[in-house]
Coordinates of C-alpha atoms and ligand atoms in Angstrom, one line a residue:
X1500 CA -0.4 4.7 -59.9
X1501 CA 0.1 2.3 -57.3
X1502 CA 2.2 4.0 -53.8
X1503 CA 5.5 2.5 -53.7
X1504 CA 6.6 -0.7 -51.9
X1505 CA 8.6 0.4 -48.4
X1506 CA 11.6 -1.2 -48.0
X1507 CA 11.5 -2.1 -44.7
X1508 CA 15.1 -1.9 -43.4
X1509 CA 14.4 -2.9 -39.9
X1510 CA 13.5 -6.2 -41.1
X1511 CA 16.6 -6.7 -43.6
X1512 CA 18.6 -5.7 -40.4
X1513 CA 16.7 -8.8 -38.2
X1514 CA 17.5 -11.0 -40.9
X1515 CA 21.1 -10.2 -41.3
X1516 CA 21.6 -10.2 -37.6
X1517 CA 20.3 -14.1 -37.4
X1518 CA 22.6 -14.6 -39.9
X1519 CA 25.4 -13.1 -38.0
X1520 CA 24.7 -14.5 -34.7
X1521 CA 24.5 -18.4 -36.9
X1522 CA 27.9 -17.5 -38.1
X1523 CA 29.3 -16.2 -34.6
X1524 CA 27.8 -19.5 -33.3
X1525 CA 29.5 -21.7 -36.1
X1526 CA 33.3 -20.0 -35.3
X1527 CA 32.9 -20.6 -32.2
X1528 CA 32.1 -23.9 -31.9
X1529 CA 34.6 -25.1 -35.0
X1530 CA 37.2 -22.6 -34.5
X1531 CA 37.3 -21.4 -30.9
X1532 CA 37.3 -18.1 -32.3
X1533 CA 35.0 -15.2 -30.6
X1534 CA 34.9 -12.0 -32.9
X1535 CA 35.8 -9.1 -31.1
X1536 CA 35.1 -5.1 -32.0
X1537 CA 36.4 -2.5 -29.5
X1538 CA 34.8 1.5 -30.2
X1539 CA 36.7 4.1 -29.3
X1540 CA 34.4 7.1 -28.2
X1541 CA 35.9 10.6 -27.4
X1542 CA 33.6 13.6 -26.1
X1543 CA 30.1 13.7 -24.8
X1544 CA 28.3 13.8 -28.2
X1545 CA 24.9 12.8 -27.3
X1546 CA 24.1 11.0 -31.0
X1547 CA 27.3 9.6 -30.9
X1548 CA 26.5 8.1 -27.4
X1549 CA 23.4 6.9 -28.5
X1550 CA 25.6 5.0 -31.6
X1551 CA 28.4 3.9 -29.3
X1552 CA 25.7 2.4 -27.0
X1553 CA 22.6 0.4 -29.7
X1554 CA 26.7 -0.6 -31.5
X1555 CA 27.8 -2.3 -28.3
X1556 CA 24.2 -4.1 -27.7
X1557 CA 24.1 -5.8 -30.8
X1558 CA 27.7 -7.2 -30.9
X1559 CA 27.0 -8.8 -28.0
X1560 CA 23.5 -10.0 -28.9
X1561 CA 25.1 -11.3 -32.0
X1562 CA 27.4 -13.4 -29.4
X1563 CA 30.6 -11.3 -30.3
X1564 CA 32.5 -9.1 -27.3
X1565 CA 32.0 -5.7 -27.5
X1566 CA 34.5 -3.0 -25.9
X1567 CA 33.8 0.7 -25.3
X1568 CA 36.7 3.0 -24.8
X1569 CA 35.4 6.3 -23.6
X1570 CA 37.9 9.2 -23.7
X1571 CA 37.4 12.7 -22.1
X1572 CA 36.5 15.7 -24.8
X1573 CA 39.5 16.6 -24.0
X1574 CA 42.4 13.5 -24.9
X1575 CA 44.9 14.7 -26.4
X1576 CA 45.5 13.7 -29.9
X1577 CA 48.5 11.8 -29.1
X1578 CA 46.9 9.5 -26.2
X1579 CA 44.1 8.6 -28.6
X1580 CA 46.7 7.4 -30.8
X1581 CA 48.4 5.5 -28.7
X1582 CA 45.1 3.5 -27.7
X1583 CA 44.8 2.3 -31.7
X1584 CA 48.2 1.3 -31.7
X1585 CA 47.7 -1.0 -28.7
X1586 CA 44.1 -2.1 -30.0
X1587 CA 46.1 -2.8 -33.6
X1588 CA 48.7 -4.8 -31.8
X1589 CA 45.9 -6.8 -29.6
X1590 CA 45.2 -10.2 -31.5
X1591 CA 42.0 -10.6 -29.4
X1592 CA 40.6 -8.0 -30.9
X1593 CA 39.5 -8.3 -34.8
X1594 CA 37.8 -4.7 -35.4
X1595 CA 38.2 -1.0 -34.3
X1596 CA 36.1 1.7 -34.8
X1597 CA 36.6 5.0 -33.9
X1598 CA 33.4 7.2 -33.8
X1599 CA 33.0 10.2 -35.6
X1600 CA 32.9 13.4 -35.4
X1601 CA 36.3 13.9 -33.4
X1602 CA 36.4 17.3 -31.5
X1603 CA 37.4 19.9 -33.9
X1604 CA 41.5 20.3 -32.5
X1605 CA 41.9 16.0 -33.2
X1606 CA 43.0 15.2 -36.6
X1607 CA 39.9 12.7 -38.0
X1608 CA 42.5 12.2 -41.1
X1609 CA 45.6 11.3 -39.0
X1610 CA 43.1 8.7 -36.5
X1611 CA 41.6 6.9 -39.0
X1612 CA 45.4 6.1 -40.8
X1613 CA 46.2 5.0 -37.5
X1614 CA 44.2 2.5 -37.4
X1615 CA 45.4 -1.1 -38.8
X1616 CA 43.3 -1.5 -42.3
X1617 CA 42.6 -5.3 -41.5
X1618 CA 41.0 -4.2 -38.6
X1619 CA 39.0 -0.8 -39.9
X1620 CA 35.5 -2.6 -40.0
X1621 CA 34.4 1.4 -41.1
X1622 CA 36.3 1.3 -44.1
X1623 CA 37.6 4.5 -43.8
X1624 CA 40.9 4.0 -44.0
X1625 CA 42.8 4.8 -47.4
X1626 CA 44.2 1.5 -48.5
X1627 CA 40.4 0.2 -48.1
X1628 CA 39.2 3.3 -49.9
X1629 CA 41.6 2.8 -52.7
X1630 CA 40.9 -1.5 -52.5
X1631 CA 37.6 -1.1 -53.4
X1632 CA 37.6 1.4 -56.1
X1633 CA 39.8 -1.0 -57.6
X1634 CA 37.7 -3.8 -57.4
X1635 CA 39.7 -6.1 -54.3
X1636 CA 38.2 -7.3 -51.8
X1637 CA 38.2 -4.7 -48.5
X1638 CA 36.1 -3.5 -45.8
X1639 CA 32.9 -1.9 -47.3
X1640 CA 31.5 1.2 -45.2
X1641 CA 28.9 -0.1 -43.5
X1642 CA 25.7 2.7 -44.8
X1643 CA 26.7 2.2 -48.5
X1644 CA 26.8 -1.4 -48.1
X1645 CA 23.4 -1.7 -46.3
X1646 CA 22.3 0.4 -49.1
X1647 CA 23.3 -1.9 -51.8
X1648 CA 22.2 -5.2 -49.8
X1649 CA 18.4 -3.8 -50.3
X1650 CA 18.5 -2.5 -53.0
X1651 CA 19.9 -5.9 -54.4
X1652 CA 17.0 -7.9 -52.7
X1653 CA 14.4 -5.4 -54.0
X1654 CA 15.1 -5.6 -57.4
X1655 CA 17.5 -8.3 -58.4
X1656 CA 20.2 -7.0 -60.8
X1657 CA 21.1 -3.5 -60.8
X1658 CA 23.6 -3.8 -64.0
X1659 CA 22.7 -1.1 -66.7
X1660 CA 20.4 0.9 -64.1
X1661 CA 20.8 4.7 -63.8
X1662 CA 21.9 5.2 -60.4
X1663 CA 21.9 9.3 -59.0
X1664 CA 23.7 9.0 -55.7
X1665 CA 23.5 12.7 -54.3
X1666 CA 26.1 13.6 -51.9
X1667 CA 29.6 13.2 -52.5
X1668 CA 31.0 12.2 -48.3
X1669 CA 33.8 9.9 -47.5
X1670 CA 31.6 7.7 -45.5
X1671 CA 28.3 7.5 -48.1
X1672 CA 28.2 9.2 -51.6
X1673 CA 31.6 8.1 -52.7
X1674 CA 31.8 5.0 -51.4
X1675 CA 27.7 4.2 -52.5
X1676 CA 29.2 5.1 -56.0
X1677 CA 31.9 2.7 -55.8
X1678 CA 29.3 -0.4 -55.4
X1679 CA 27.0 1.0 -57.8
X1680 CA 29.7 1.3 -60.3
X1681 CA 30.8 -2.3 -59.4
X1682 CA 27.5 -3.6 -59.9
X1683 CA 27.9 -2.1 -63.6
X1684 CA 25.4 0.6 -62.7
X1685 CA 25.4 4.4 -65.0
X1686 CA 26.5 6.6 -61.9
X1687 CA 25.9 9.9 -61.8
X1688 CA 27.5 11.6 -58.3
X1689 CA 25.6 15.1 -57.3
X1690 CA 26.2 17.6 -54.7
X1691 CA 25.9 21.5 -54.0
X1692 CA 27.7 22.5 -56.8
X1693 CA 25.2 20.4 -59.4
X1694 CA 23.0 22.0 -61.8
X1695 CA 19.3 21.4 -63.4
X1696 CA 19.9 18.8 -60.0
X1697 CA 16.0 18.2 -60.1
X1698 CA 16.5 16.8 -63.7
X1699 CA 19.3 14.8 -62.9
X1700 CA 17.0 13.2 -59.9
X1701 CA 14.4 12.6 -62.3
X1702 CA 16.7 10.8 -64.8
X1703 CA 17.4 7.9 -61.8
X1704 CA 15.9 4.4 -61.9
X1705 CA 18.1 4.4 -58.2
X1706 CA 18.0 7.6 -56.4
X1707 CA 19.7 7.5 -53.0
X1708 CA 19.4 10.8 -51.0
X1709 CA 22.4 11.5 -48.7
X1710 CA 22.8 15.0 -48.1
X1711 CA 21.5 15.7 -44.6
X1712 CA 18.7 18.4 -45.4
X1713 CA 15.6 17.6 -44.5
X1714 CA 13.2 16.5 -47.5
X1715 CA 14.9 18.3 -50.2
X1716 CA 14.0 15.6 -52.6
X1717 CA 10.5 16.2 -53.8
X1718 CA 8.0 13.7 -55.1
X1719 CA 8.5 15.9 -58.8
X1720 CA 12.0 14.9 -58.8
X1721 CA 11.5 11.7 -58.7
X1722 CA 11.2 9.3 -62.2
X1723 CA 8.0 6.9 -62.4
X1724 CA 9.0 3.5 -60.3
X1725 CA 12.2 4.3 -59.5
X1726 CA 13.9 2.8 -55.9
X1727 CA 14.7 6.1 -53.5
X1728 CA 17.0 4.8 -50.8
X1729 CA 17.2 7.9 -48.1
X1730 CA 20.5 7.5 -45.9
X1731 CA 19.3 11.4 -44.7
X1732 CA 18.5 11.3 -40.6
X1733 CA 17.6 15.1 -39.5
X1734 CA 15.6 16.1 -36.7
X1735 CA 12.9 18.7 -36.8
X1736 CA 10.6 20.2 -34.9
X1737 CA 7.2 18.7 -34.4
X1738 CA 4.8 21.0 -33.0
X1739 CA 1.8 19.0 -33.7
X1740 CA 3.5 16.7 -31.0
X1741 CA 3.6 18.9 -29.0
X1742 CA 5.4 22.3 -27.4
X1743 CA 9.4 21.5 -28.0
X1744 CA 8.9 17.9 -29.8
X1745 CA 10.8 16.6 -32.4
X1746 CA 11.0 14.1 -35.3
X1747 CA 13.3 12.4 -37.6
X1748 CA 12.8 13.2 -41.3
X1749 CA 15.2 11.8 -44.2
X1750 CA 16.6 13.7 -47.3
X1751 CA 13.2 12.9 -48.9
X1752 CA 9.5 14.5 -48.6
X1753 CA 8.5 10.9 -47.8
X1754 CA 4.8 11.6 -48.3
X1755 CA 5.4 13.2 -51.9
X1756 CA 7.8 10.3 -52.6
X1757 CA 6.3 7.2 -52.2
X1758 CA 3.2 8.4 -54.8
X1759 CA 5.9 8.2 -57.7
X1760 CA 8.7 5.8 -56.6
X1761 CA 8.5 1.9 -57.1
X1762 CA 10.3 1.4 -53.8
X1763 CA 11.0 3.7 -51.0
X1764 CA 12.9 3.4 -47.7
X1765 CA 11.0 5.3 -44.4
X1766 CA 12.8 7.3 -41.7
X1767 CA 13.4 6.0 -39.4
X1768 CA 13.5 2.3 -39.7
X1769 CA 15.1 2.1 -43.4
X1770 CA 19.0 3.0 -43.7
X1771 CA 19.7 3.0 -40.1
X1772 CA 19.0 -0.4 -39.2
X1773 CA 21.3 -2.0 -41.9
X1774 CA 24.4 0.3 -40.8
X1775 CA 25.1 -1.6 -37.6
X1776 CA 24.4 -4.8 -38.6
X1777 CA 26.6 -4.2 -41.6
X1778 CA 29.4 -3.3 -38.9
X1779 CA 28.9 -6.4 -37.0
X1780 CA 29.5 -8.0 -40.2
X1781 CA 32.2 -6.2 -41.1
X1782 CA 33.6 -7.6 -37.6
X1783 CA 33.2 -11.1 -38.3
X1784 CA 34.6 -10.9 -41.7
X1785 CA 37.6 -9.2 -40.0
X1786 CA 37.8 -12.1 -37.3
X1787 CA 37.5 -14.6 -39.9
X1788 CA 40.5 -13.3 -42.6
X1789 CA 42.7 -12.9 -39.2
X1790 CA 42.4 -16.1 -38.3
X1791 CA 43.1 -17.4 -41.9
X1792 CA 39.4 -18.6 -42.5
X1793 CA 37.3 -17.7 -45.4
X1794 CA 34.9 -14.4 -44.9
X1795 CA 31.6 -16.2 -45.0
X1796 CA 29.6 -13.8 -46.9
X1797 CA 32.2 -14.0 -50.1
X1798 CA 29.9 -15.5 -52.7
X1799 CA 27.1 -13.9 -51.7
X1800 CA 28.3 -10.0 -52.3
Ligands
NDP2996 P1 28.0 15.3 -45.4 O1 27.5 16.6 -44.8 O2 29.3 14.9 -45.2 O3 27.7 15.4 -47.0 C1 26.6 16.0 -47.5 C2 26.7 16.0 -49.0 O4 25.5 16.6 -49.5 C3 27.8 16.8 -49.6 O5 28.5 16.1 -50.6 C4 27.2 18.1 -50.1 O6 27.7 18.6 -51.2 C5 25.8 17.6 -50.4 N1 24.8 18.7 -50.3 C6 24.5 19.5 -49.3 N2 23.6 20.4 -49.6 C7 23.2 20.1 -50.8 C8 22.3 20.8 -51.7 N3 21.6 21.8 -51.3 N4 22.2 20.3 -53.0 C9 23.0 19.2 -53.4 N5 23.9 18.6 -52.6 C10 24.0 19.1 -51.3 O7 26.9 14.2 -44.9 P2 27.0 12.6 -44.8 O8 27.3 12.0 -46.1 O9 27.8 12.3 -43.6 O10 25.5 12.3 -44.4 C11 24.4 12.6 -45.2 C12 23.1 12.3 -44.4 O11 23.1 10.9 -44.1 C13 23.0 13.0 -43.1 O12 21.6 13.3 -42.8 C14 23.4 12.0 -42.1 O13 22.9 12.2 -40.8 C15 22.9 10.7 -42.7 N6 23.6 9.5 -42.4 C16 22.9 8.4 -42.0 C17 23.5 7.3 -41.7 C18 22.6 6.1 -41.4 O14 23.1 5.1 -40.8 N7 21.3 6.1 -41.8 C19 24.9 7.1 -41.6 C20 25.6 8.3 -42.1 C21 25.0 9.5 -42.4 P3 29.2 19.3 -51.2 O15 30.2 18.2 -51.2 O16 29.3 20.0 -52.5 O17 29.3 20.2 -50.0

């Protein structure tokens, strides 16, 4: 059997990105209207800074304005709270994102219902939760949604398809079920508590892996042709790079996988690339509905 195509997600990311900074440029020159995102970042958190930072660069490449609000470790809960509620009341600015993890004594529950849900370009917040499980229109977390926006170009329709998302988070597995589902996928949600879970992988035309231990899925999980989209990111050691290095591995034994699947995204350069330029899309949507315009991307989703 043939080895599977690679989804190559940096490239969906460049092309989404033109298409953002075309849009950016169109509001701009017909409206007057610059979309603006502002991140809040609390702690030292080196990933997180990493995020905050690649985040700010490509709003502002895209020809948005990017903020970065950096808070000590320490903030107290209330003070970060009173930041959102003068970043909700700030017409300037269209999105807000706070990044996560929080330090363990700030309430991640309480921040993210702080935040105004027209402006919550993470989707986190509950209304937008419960808006699109019901089918309206809200702001889609950006990993599911760069999920879904390759796996629509790789294979066309996904309505009837057997879709195994495993991992059941707030910020990918439910939310990647809720778009499968809506695309009139057979969703099956697994997670630690799943039996005979090999089997279930197995029975998956669309497997996506978002669990955060490093290639669990094996290549004899996998069903003949299916699409494996891995959102998994872990780093582990790399001794043939030398004493001390590292690597980034997904959810899935890559090498195993792409002898079985039909598509396959690598790690890095599948998942990752399509989170932030789902953000920045997220933004302009955001910029557009406040400003009473249509969100440019509504036919196409
Ligand atoms: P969480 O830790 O919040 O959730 C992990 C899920 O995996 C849980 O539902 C858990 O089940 C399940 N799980 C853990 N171990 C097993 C197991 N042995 N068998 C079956 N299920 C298991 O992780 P996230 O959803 O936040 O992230 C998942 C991965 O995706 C991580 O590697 C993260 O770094 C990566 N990620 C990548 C992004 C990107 O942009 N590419 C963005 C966000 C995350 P249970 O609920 O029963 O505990």
């Amino acid at each position: 059997m043939a080895e599977a195509q690679i989804i190559d997600g940096k490239a969906f990311a460049a092309r989404l990105r033109e298409k953002i900074a075309a849009c950016v440029a169109a509001l701009k020159r017909d409206h007057g209207l610059v979309p603006s995102l502002s991140v809040v970042l609390v702690g030292e958190d080196q990933a997180s800074q990493v995020y905050v930072r690649n985040k700010g660069r490509q709003t502002e490449e895209a020809g948005m304005i990017s903020a970065t609000h950096r808070l000590p470790a320490e903030t107290p809960e209330g003070e970060l709270l009173d930041l959102i509620g003068t970043l909700n009341g700030d017409e300037t600015i269209h999105g807000i994102l706070v990044q996560l993890p929080l330090p363990d004594r700030i309430d991640e529950a309480k921040v993210i219902a702080a935040i105004d849900p027209a402006k919550d370009v993470d989707g986190f917040h509950t209304t937008n939760v419960g808006r699109l499980w019901t089918g309206l229109d809200a702001p889609v977390p950006c990993t599911p949604q760069g999920c879904l926006l390759m796996l629509k170009e790789t294979l066309g329709e996904l309505k009837g398809k057997r879709a195994l998302v495993l991992g059941r988070s707030n910020i990918v597995g439910k939310p990647m079920a809720a778009l499968l589902l809506a695309e009139h996928c057979t969703v099956t949600i697994a997670h630690s508590r799943t039996e005979d879970l090999p089997e279930r992988c197995r029975e998956a035309d669309i497997l996506i892996a978002a669990v955060g231990r490093p290639e669990m899925v094996r290549g004899d999980w996998i069903k003949p042709g299916a699409a494996v989209i891995d959102v998994g990111i872990n780093r582990v050691e790399a001794p043939e790079k030398g004493d001390g290095k590292t690597r980034l591995v997904g959810d899935v034994a890559f090498d195993e996988a792409k002898r079985v699947a039909g598509f396959i995204t690598p790690v890095p350069g599948g998942v990752g690339p399509m989170t932030i330029a789902n953000l920045l899309r997220n933004t302009v949507i955001a910029a557009c509905r406040q400003n009473g315009l249509p969100d440019p991307w509504y036919k196409r989703r």
